[in-house]
């Protein structure tokens, strides 16, 4: 069970054990690098090390308010006095982390510095990124929970769309549904009609929907991110758009077939390139990225040609092939069961019959 507001006792124990393993891993990195301490300020690393803790206040911030300092003997959270109680009660209870209150007016006075042999997030990122992208059992269960709810939210808003609803109204509806589940949305995009053709990343505007809409959301909870795109056709699509929709589906299918344990991001990208060419759209991949690894960032790493990053069980991916006017995006998890894929988001619902199935008028 992944709860709506707090963890159950078995999850508490799993989180505490995971936190200790991650502290030990940081200490191993420090020993290999000959460093004295690590200081983790980035939200992604605070959430990863605490297995879902929120160490920030400002939603748009890259850094939290309470850095974690780890050395050979201690693992401390340097919490300003105005943040310490909430962090202790709601984010770090039961975890093997010491909370050290520090003055709010001078929080950096006790922070170790690089000249003291301390490594920060940037210095550790190359080593931490692939580790952070491999999700543990509790994190995988949370991703499944998140996927169900993000899917339900986008499908409900898409189904309720009618001519005249604006992109801003659709975006507000998505945010409202996600917020009701305790899910934040660092990315919400919406496009109506011609804006779908023109922009791959359409920020919502007051443009009303008439014929079709594209809705995009990245949902986040416990620091974990999940991405999904939904298209809603209010009219039967013309033949050329129908062809593009089928082609995008072929590209996504090829990418999913290539997403196996032991493959690389580069090999999945190559499969996408071949599928684009076979579908008659050889250059569309150049107009937008194709997705990549998910986790404690909306994309832990984007796939690029010849990228050697290996795929292993426990990693989550979100692929998003697009051909002008058409796009698919879904999130999947590489499971421990022979490296098979588990869909984290539901399949694209059929909202309108394809043009080839329309009755003549």
Tab-separated table of C-alpha atoms in Angstrom:
chain	number	residue	atom	x	y	z
A	1	UNK	CA	0.000	0.000	0.000
A	2	UNK	CA	1.258	3.458	-0.906
A	3	UNK	CA	-0.688	5.878	1.268
A	4	UNK	CA	-2.089	9.251	0.419
A	5	UNK	CA	-0.516	11.179	3.278
A	6	UNK	CA	1.947	9.104	5.325
A	7	UNK	CA	3.836	5.856	5.198
A	8	UNK	CA	2.740	2.645	6.857
A	9	UNK	CA	5.065	0.951	9.341
A	10	UNK	CA	6.615	-1.498	6.807
A	11	UNK	CA	7.320	1.436	4.479
A	12	UNK	CA	8.873	3.355	7.366
A	13	UNK	CA	11.252	0.461	7.962
A	14	UNK	CA	12.023	0.103	4.246
A	15	UNK	CA	12.756	3.811	3.960
A	16	UNK	CA	15.051	3.811	7.010
A	17	UNK	CA	17.025	0.864	5.643
A	18	UNK	CA	17.307	2.514	2.216
A	19	UNK	CA	18.503	5.762	3.785
A	20	UNK	CA	21.246	3.977	5.696
A	21	UNK	CA	22.383	2.192	2.539
A	22	UNK	CA	22.527	5.523	0.716
A	23	UNK	CA	24.514	7.153	3.507
A	24	UNK	CA	26.969	4.240	3.339
A	25	UNK	CA	27.179	4.629	-0.442
A	26	UNK	CA	28.060	8.324	-0.070
A	27	UNK	CA	30.766	7.392	2.406
A	28	UNK	CA	32.183	4.878	-0.062
A	29	UNK	CA	32.277	7.602	-2.729
A	30	UNK	CA	34.078	9.940	-0.336
A	31	UNK	CA	36.659	7.287	0.482
A	32	UNK	CA	37.338	6.618	-3.207
A	33	UNK	CA	37.678	10.323	-3.895
A	34	UNK	CA	39.819	11.023	-0.828
A	35	UNK	CA	37.298	13.611	0.393
A	36	UNK	CA	36.260	14.440	3.936
A	37	UNK	CA	32.551	15.153	3.533
A	38	UNK	CA	29.651	15.551	1.123
A	39	UNK	CA	27.097	18.339	1.232
A	40	UNK	CA	23.839	17.698	-0.619
A	41	UNK	CA	21.758	20.825	-1.262
A	42	UNK	CA	19.937	19.832	-4.463
A	43	UNK	CA	16.284	18.856	-4.083
A	44	UNK	CA	16.832	15.744	-6.181
A	45	UNK	CA	19.547	14.494	-3.833
A	46	UNK	CA	17.686	15.402	-0.622
A	47	UNK	CA	14.614	13.504	-1.869
A	48	UNK	CA	16.728	10.553	-3.061
A	49	UNK	CA	18.790	10.189	0.105
A	50	UNK	CA	15.754	10.552	2.395
A	51	UNK	CA	13.624	8.313	0.119
A	52	UNK	CA	11.006	10.948	-0.522
A	53	UNK	CA	11.605	13.786	1.922
A	54	UNK	CA	10.852	17.379	0.962
A	55	UNK	CA	13.668	19.686	1.949
A	56	UNK	CA	12.461	22.765	0.109
A	57	UNK	CA	9.918	25.538	0.528
A	58	UNK	CA	9.887	27.348	-2.825
A	59	UNK	CA	8.438	24.958	-5.421
A	60	UNK	CA	10.564	26.301	-8.266
A	61	UNK	CA	13.849	26.085	-6.363
A	62	UNK	CA	16.663	23.759	-7.377
A	63	UNK	CA	18.055	23.678	-3.849
A	64	UNK	CA	16.453	22.922	-0.529
A	65	UNK	CA	16.583	24.911	2.685
A	66	UNK	CA	18.389	22.262	4.742
A	67	UNK	CA	21.505	20.665	3.265
A	68	UNK	CA	22.567	17.172	4.272
A	69	UNK	CA	26.191	16.812	5.382
A	70	UNK	CA	27.718	13.341	5.458
A	71	UNK	CA	31.185	12.469	6.681
A	72	UNK	CA	32.829	9.317	8.020
A	73	UNK	CA	31.090	9.590	11.413
A	74	UNK	CA	27.897	11.593	11.051
A	75	UNK	CA	24.982	12.257	8.720
A	76	UNK	CA	23.411	15.604	9.613
A	77	UNK	CA	20.638	17.807	8.253
A	78	UNK	CA	21.535	21.459	8.804
A	79	UNK	CA	18.045	22.833	9.363
A	80	UNK	CA	17.345	26.539	9.932
A	81	UNK	CA	15.501	26.908	13.241
A	82	UNK	CA	12.275	27.878	11.465
A	83	UNK	CA	12.354	24.645	9.421
A	84	UNK	CA	13.751	22.146	11.909
A	85	UNK	CA	10.506	21.049	13.599
A	86	UNK	CA	8.616	20.364	10.366
A	87	UNK	CA	11.536	18.473	8.899
A	88	UNK	CA	11.904	16.412	12.074
A	89	UNK	CA	8.192	15.625	12.356
A	90	UNK	CA	7.091	15.221	8.741
A	91	UNK	CA	10.106	14.419	6.559
A	92	UNK	CA	12.823	12.731	8.616
A	93	UNK	CA	11.102	10.906	11.472
A	94	UNK	CA	12.554	7.432	11.983
A	95	UNK	CA	15.426	7.992	9.543
A	96	UNK	CA	19.105	7.629	10.542
A	97	UNK	CA	19.776	11.354	10.142
A	98	UNK	CA	20.666	13.827	12.880
A	99	UNK	CA	18.916	17.190	12.718
A	100	UNK	CA	21.195	20.072	13.624
A	101	UNK	CA	19.296	23.365	14.015
A	102	UNK	CA	21.203	26.374	12.694
A	103	UNK	CA	20.429	30.120	12.917
A	104	UNK	CA	17.995	31.212	10.217
A	105	UNK	CA	19.937	34.474	9.792
A	106	UNK	CA	23.299	32.750	9.252
A	107	UNK	CA	22.601	29.193	8.047
A	108	UNK	CA	25.900	28.892	6.177
A	109	UNK	CA	28.141	29.588	9.168
A	110	UNK	CA	28.403	25.878	10.011
A	111	UNK	CA	28.470	24.533	6.445
A	112	UNK	CA	31.735	22.865	5.387
A	113	UNK	CA	33.385	24.208	2.244
A	114	UNK	CA	35.230	22.724	-0.712
A	115	UNK	CA	38.579	23.905	0.606
A	116	UNK	CA	37.939	21.669	3.602
A	117	UNK	CA	37.719	18.606	1.360
A	118	UNK	CA	33.940	18.715	0.934
A	119	UNK	CA	32.228	17.572	-2.274
A	120	UNK	CA	28.984	19.247	-3.324
A	121	UNK	CA	26.148	18.093	-5.603
A	122	UNK	CA	27.955	19.124	-8.784
A	123	UNK	CA	31.109	17.261	-7.834
A	124	UNK	CA	29.115	14.100	-7.092
A	125	UNK	CA	26.568	14.262	-9.927
A	126	UNK	CA	28.364	12.067	-12.462
A	127	UNK	CA	28.551	9.218	-9.953
A	128	UNK	CA	25.177	9.792	-8.287
A	129	UNK	CA	23.061	10.204	-11.428
A	130	UNK	CA	23.011	6.511	-12.521
A	131	UNK	CA	22.604	5.381	-8.910
A	132	UNK	CA	19.721	7.775	-8.322
A	133	UNK	CA	18.001	6.587	-11.512
A	134	UNK	CA	17.824	2.986	-10.275
A	135	UNK	CA	14.727	2.899	-8.084
A	136	UNK	CA	14.246	0.610	-5.120
A	137	UNK	CA	11.143	-1.404	-4.272
A	138	UNK	CA	9.394	1.348	-2.295
A	139	UNK	CA	10.166	3.892	-5.007
A	140	UNK	CA	8.808	1.580	-7.699
A	141	UNK	CA	5.563	1.135	-5.762
A	142	UNK	CA	5.286	4.895	-5.430
A	143	UNK	CA	5.849	5.360	-9.152
A	144	UNK	CA	3.020	2.920	-9.887
A	145	UNK	CA	0.736	4.842	-7.505
A	146	UNK	CA	1.744	8.108	-9.144
A	147	UNK	CA	1.204	6.722	-12.648
A	148	UNK	CA	-2.341	5.622	-11.893
A	149	UNK	CA	-3.321	9.028	-10.608
A	150	UNK	CA	-1.618	11.128	-13.261
A	151	UNK	CA	-3.268	8.948	-15.906
A	152	UNK	CA	-6.676	9.318	-14.275
A	153	UNK	CA	-6.282	13.096	-14.008
A	154	UNK	CA	-5.284	13.671	-17.643
A	155	UNK	CA	-7.845	11.221	-18.996
A	156	UNK	CA	-10.624	12.874	-16.999
A	157	UNK	CA	-9.712	16.383	-18.148
A	158	UNK	CA	-9.307	15.240	-21.751
A	159	UNK	CA	-12.699	13.502	-21.680
A	160	UNK	CA	-14.396	16.620	-20.314
A	161	UNK	CA	-12.993	18.953	-22.974
A	162	UNK	CA	-15.537	20.639	-25.200
A	163	UNK	CA	-15.276	23.364	-27.845
A	164	UNK	CA	-14.601	26.737	-26.261
A	165	UNK	CA	-12.640	25.518	-23.253
A	166	UNK	CA	-9.341	27.379	-23.131
A	167	UNK	CA	-5.886	25.925	-22.676
A	168	UNK	CA	-5.614	27.765	-19.349
A	169	UNK	CA	-8.879	26.264	-18.128
A	170	UNK	CA	-7.758	22.773	-19.104
A	171	UNK	CA	-4.414	23.299	-17.333
A	172	UNK	CA	-6.169	24.533	-14.193
A	173	UNK	CA	-8.351	21.425	-14.201
A	174	UNK	CA	-5.260	19.197	-14.397
A	175	UNK	CA	-3.576	21.038	-11.533
A	176	UNK	CA	-6.721	20.831	-9.414
A	177	UNK	CA	-7.105	17.080	-9.883
A	178	UNK	CA	-3.453	16.393	-9.143
A	179	UNK	CA	-3.382	18.689	-6.118
A	180	UNK	CA	-6.307	16.779	-4.652
A	181	UNK	CA	-4.056	13.705	-4.581
A	182	UNK	CA	-1.108	15.583	-3.082
A	183	UNK	CA	0.702	15.571	-6.437
A	184	UNK	CA	2.637	18.591	-7.646
A	185	UNK	CA	3.025	19.364	-11.348
A	186	UNK	CA	6.344	21.009	-12.262
A	187	UNK	CA	5.312	20.824	-15.933
A	188	UNK	CA	1.821	21.421	-17.339
A	189	UNK	CA	1.447	22.157	-21.054
A	190	UNK	CA	-1.618	22.569	-23.241
A	191	UNK	CA	-2.202	23.353	-26.893
A	192	UNK	CA	-5.315	23.765	-28.995
A	193	UNK	CA	-5.672	23.152	-32.717
A	194	UNK	CA	-2.884	24.861	-34.737
A	195	UNK	CA	-0.689	25.401	-31.662
A	196	UNK	CA	-0.176	21.626	-31.536
A	197	UNK	CA	1.483	21.787	-34.959
A	198	UNK	CA	3.569	24.853	-34.175
A	199	UNK	CA	5.006	24.163	-30.723
A	200	UNK	CA	6.493	21.074	-29.088
A	201	UNK	CA	6.406	22.755	-25.638
A	202	UNK	CA	3.216	24.866	-25.660
A	203	UNK	CA	2.778	26.862	-22.469
A	204	UNK	CA	-0.965	27.273	-21.822
A	205	UNK	CA	-2.669	30.397	-23.146
A	206	UNK	CA	-6.219	31.731	-23.389
A	207	UNK	CA	-6.610	30.045	-26.794
A	208	UNK	CA	-9.891	28.090	-26.933
A	209	UNK	CA	-10.090	24.495	-28.106
A	210	UNK	CA	-12.173	23.883	-31.224
A	211	UNK	CA	-11.042	20.695	-33.010
A	212	UNK	CA	-8.343	19.074	-30.907
A	213	UNK	CA	-6.146	19.496	-27.855
A	214	UNK	CA	-2.852	18.259	-26.445
A	215	UNK	CA	-2.387	17.994	-22.670
A	216	UNK	CA	0.985	17.302	-21.036
A	217	UNK	CA	1.828	16.895	-17.371
A	218	UNK	CA	4.753	15.833	-15.227
A	219	UNK	CA	3.457	14.743	-11.832
A	220	UNK	CA	5.745	14.738	-8.785
A	221	UNK	CA	5.418	13.279	-5.317
A	222	UNK	CA	8.082	12.027	-2.872
A	223	UNK	CA	10.534	13.732	-5.239
A	224	UNK	CA	9.675	11.191	-7.962
A	225	UNK	CA	8.493	12.338	-11.385
A	226	UNK	CA	6.237	10.757	-13.979
A	227	UNK	CA	5.398	12.136	-17.463
A	228	UNK	CA	2.330	11.715	-19.654
A	229	UNK	CA	0.813	13.307	-22.769
A	230	UNK	CA	-2.790	12.985	-23.906
A	231	UNK	CA	-4.314	14.046	-27.238
A	232	UNK	CA	-8.039	14.685	-27.535
A	233	UNK	CA	-9.686	14.735	-30.955
A	234	UNK	CA	-13.044	16.519	-30.939
A	235	UNK	CA	-13.508	15.844	-34.648
A	236	UNK	CA	-12.428	12.907	-36.825
A	237	UNK	CA	-8.850	13.657	-37.894
A	238	UNK	CA	-8.098	14.236	-41.582
A	239	UNK	CA	-6.194	11.469	-43.410
A	240	UNK	CA	-2.746	13.096	-43.124
A	241	UNK	CA	-3.063	13.606	-39.380
A	242	UNK	CA	-4.329	10.062	-39.020
A	243	UNK	CA	-1.206	8.853	-40.862
A	244	UNK	CA	1.017	10.836	-38.510
A	245	UNK	CA	-0.749	9.479	-35.450
A	246	UNK	CA	-0.212	5.908	-36.636
A	247	UNK	CA	3.434	6.664	-37.420
A	248	UNK	CA	4.074	8.021	-33.924
A	249	UNK	CA	2.518	4.885	-32.454
A	250	UNK	CA	4.927	2.791	-34.547
A	251	UNK	CA	7.903	4.793	-33.284
A	252	UNK	CA	6.835	4.423	-29.655
A	253	UNK	CA	6.321	0.678	-30.133
A	254	UNK	CA	9.832	0.374	-31.576
A	255	UNK	CA	11.320	2.292	-28.646
A	256	UNK	CA	9.521	0.139	-26.104
A	257	UNK	CA	10.657	-3.036	-27.866
A	258	UNK	CA	14.239	-1.747	-27.641
A	259	UNK	CA	13.956	-0.836	-23.944
A	260	UNK	CA	15.453	-3.880	-22.277
A	261	UNK	CA	17.976	-4.501	-19.527
A	262	UNK	CA	21.413	-4.369	-21.097
A	263	UNK	CA	20.400	-1.934	-23.834
A	264	UNK	CA	21.611	1.672	-23.833
A	265	UNK	CA	19.831	4.969	-24.265
A	266	UNK	CA	21.710	5.246	-27.549
A	267	UNK	CA	20.415	1.913	-28.848
A	268	UNK	CA	16.823	2.895	-28.022
A	269	UNK	CA	17.399	6.194	-29.792
A	270	UNK	CA	18.701	4.334	-32.849
A	271	UNK	CA	15.543	2.194	-32.864
A	272	UNK	CA	13.488	5.382	-32.867
A	273	UNK	CA	15.465	6.805	-35.782
A	274	UNK	CA	14.879	3.654	-37.827
A	275	UNK	CA	11.174	3.694	-37.012
A	276	UNK	CA	10.820	7.336	-38.021
A	277	UNK	CA	12.486	6.566	-41.355
A	278	UNK	CA	10.394	3.459	-41.987
A	279	UNK	CA	7.222	5.447	-41.282
A	280	UNK	CA	8.214	8.076	-43.854
A	281	UNK	CA	9.307	10.826	-41.442
A	282	UNK	CA	13.118	10.447	-41.248
A	283	UNK	CA	13.912	13.907	-39.852
A	284	UNK	CA	11.137	14.498	-37.315
A	285	UNK	CA	13.314	13.257	-34.449
A	286	UNK	CA	15.471	16.350	-34.959
A	287	UNK	CA	12.604	18.653	-33.918
A	288	UNK	CA	12.258	17.471	-30.306
A	289	UNK	CA	13.945	15.178	-27.807
A	290	UNK	CA	12.636	11.628	-27.549
A	291	UNK	CA	12.580	11.300	-23.762
A	292	UNK	CA	14.835	9.386	-21.409
A	293	UNK	CA	15.248	8.279	-17.801
A	294	UNK	CA	12.785	9.377	-15.111
A	295	UNK	CA	13.248	9.561	-11.378
A	296	UNK	CA	14.140	12.342	-8.994
A	297	UNK	CA	14.138	14.764	-11.924
A	298	UNK	CA	11.582	15.128	-14.752
A	299	UNK	CA	14.339	13.619	-16.888
A	300	UNK	CA	17.347	12.175	-15.112
A	301	UNK	CA	18.971	11.893	-18.531
A	302	UNK	CA	17.757	12.548	-22.070
A	303	UNK	CA	18.534	9.927	-24.694
A	304	UNK	CA	20.828	11.140	-27.477
A	305	UNK	CA	22.467	9.403	-30.437
A	306	UNK	CA	25.096	6.874	-29.332
A	307	UNK	CA	24.474	7.614	-25.624
A	308	UNK	CA	26.291	4.795	-23.760
A	309	UNK	CA	24.135	5.003	-20.605
A	310	UNK	CA	23.074	1.454	-19.801
A	311	UNK	CA	19.544	0.407	-18.886
A	312	UNK	CA	19.152	-1.813	-15.827
A	313	UNK	CA	16.241	-3.144	-13.802
A	314	UNK	CA	14.750	-0.503	-11.551
A	315	UNK	CA	15.081	2.340	-14.029
A	316	UNK	CA	12.022	4.240	-15.246
A	317	UNK	CA	11.752	5.762	-18.712
A	318	UNK	CA	9.406	8.177	-20.436
A	319	UNK	CA	9.597	8.119	-24.226
A	320	UNK	CA	7.862	10.894	-26.178
A	321	UNK	CA	8.146	10.533	-29.959
A	322	UNK	CA	6.413	13.224	-31.978
A	323	UNK	CA	5.652	14.033	-35.589
A	324	UNK	CA	4.325	17.506	-36.328
A	325	UNK	CA	0.737	17.516	-35.059
A	326	UNK	CA	0.979	14.133	-33.324
A	327	UNK	CA	2.670	12.967	-30.126
A	328	UNK	CA	2.673	10.066	-27.691
A	329	UNK	CA	4.280	10.020	-24.257
A	330	UNK	CA	4.117	7.344	-21.596
A	331	UNK	CA	6.163	6.220	-18.602
A	332	UNK	CA	7.394	2.666	-18.020
A	333	UNK	CA	9.474	0.784	-15.476
A	334	UNK	CA	12.142	-1.817	-16.194
A	335	UNK	CA	11.279	-4.506	-13.651
A	336	UNK	CA	13.459	-7.101	-11.975
A	337	UNK	CA	11.535	-9.821	-13.802
A	338	UNK	CA	13.900	-10.554	-16.712
A	339	UNK	CA	14.148	-6.840	-17.376
A	340	UNK	CA	10.578	-6.653	-18.655
A	341	UNK	CA	8.666	-3.380	-18.982
A	342	UNK	CA	5.786	-2.404	-16.723
A	343	UNK	CA	3.522	0.391	-17.902
A	344	UNK	CA	3.231	3.105	-15.268
A	345	UNK	CA	0.647	5.087	-17.234
A	346	UNK	CA	-2.496	3.742	-18.864
A	347	UNK	CA	-2.858	3.305	-22.632
A	348	UNK	CA	-4.027	6.182	-24.792
A	349	UNK	CA	-7.846	6.082	-24.838
A	350	UNK	CA	-9.557	6.190	-28.206
A	351	UNK	CA	-11.390	9.520	-28.180
A	352	UNK	CA	-12.582	9.636	-31.771
A	353	UNK	CA	-12.686	7.178	-34.648
A	354	UNK	CA	-9.893	7.415	-37.189
A	355	UNK	CA	-10.690	9.079	-40.487
A	356	UNK	CA	-10.572	5.726	-42.285
A	357	UNK	CA	-13.466	4.525	-40.130
A	358	UNK	CA	-15.705	7.567	-40.590
A	359	UNK	CA	-19.087	7.198	-42.174
A	360	UNK	CA	-19.320	9.183	-45.421
A	361	UNK	CA	-21.207	12.445	-45.200
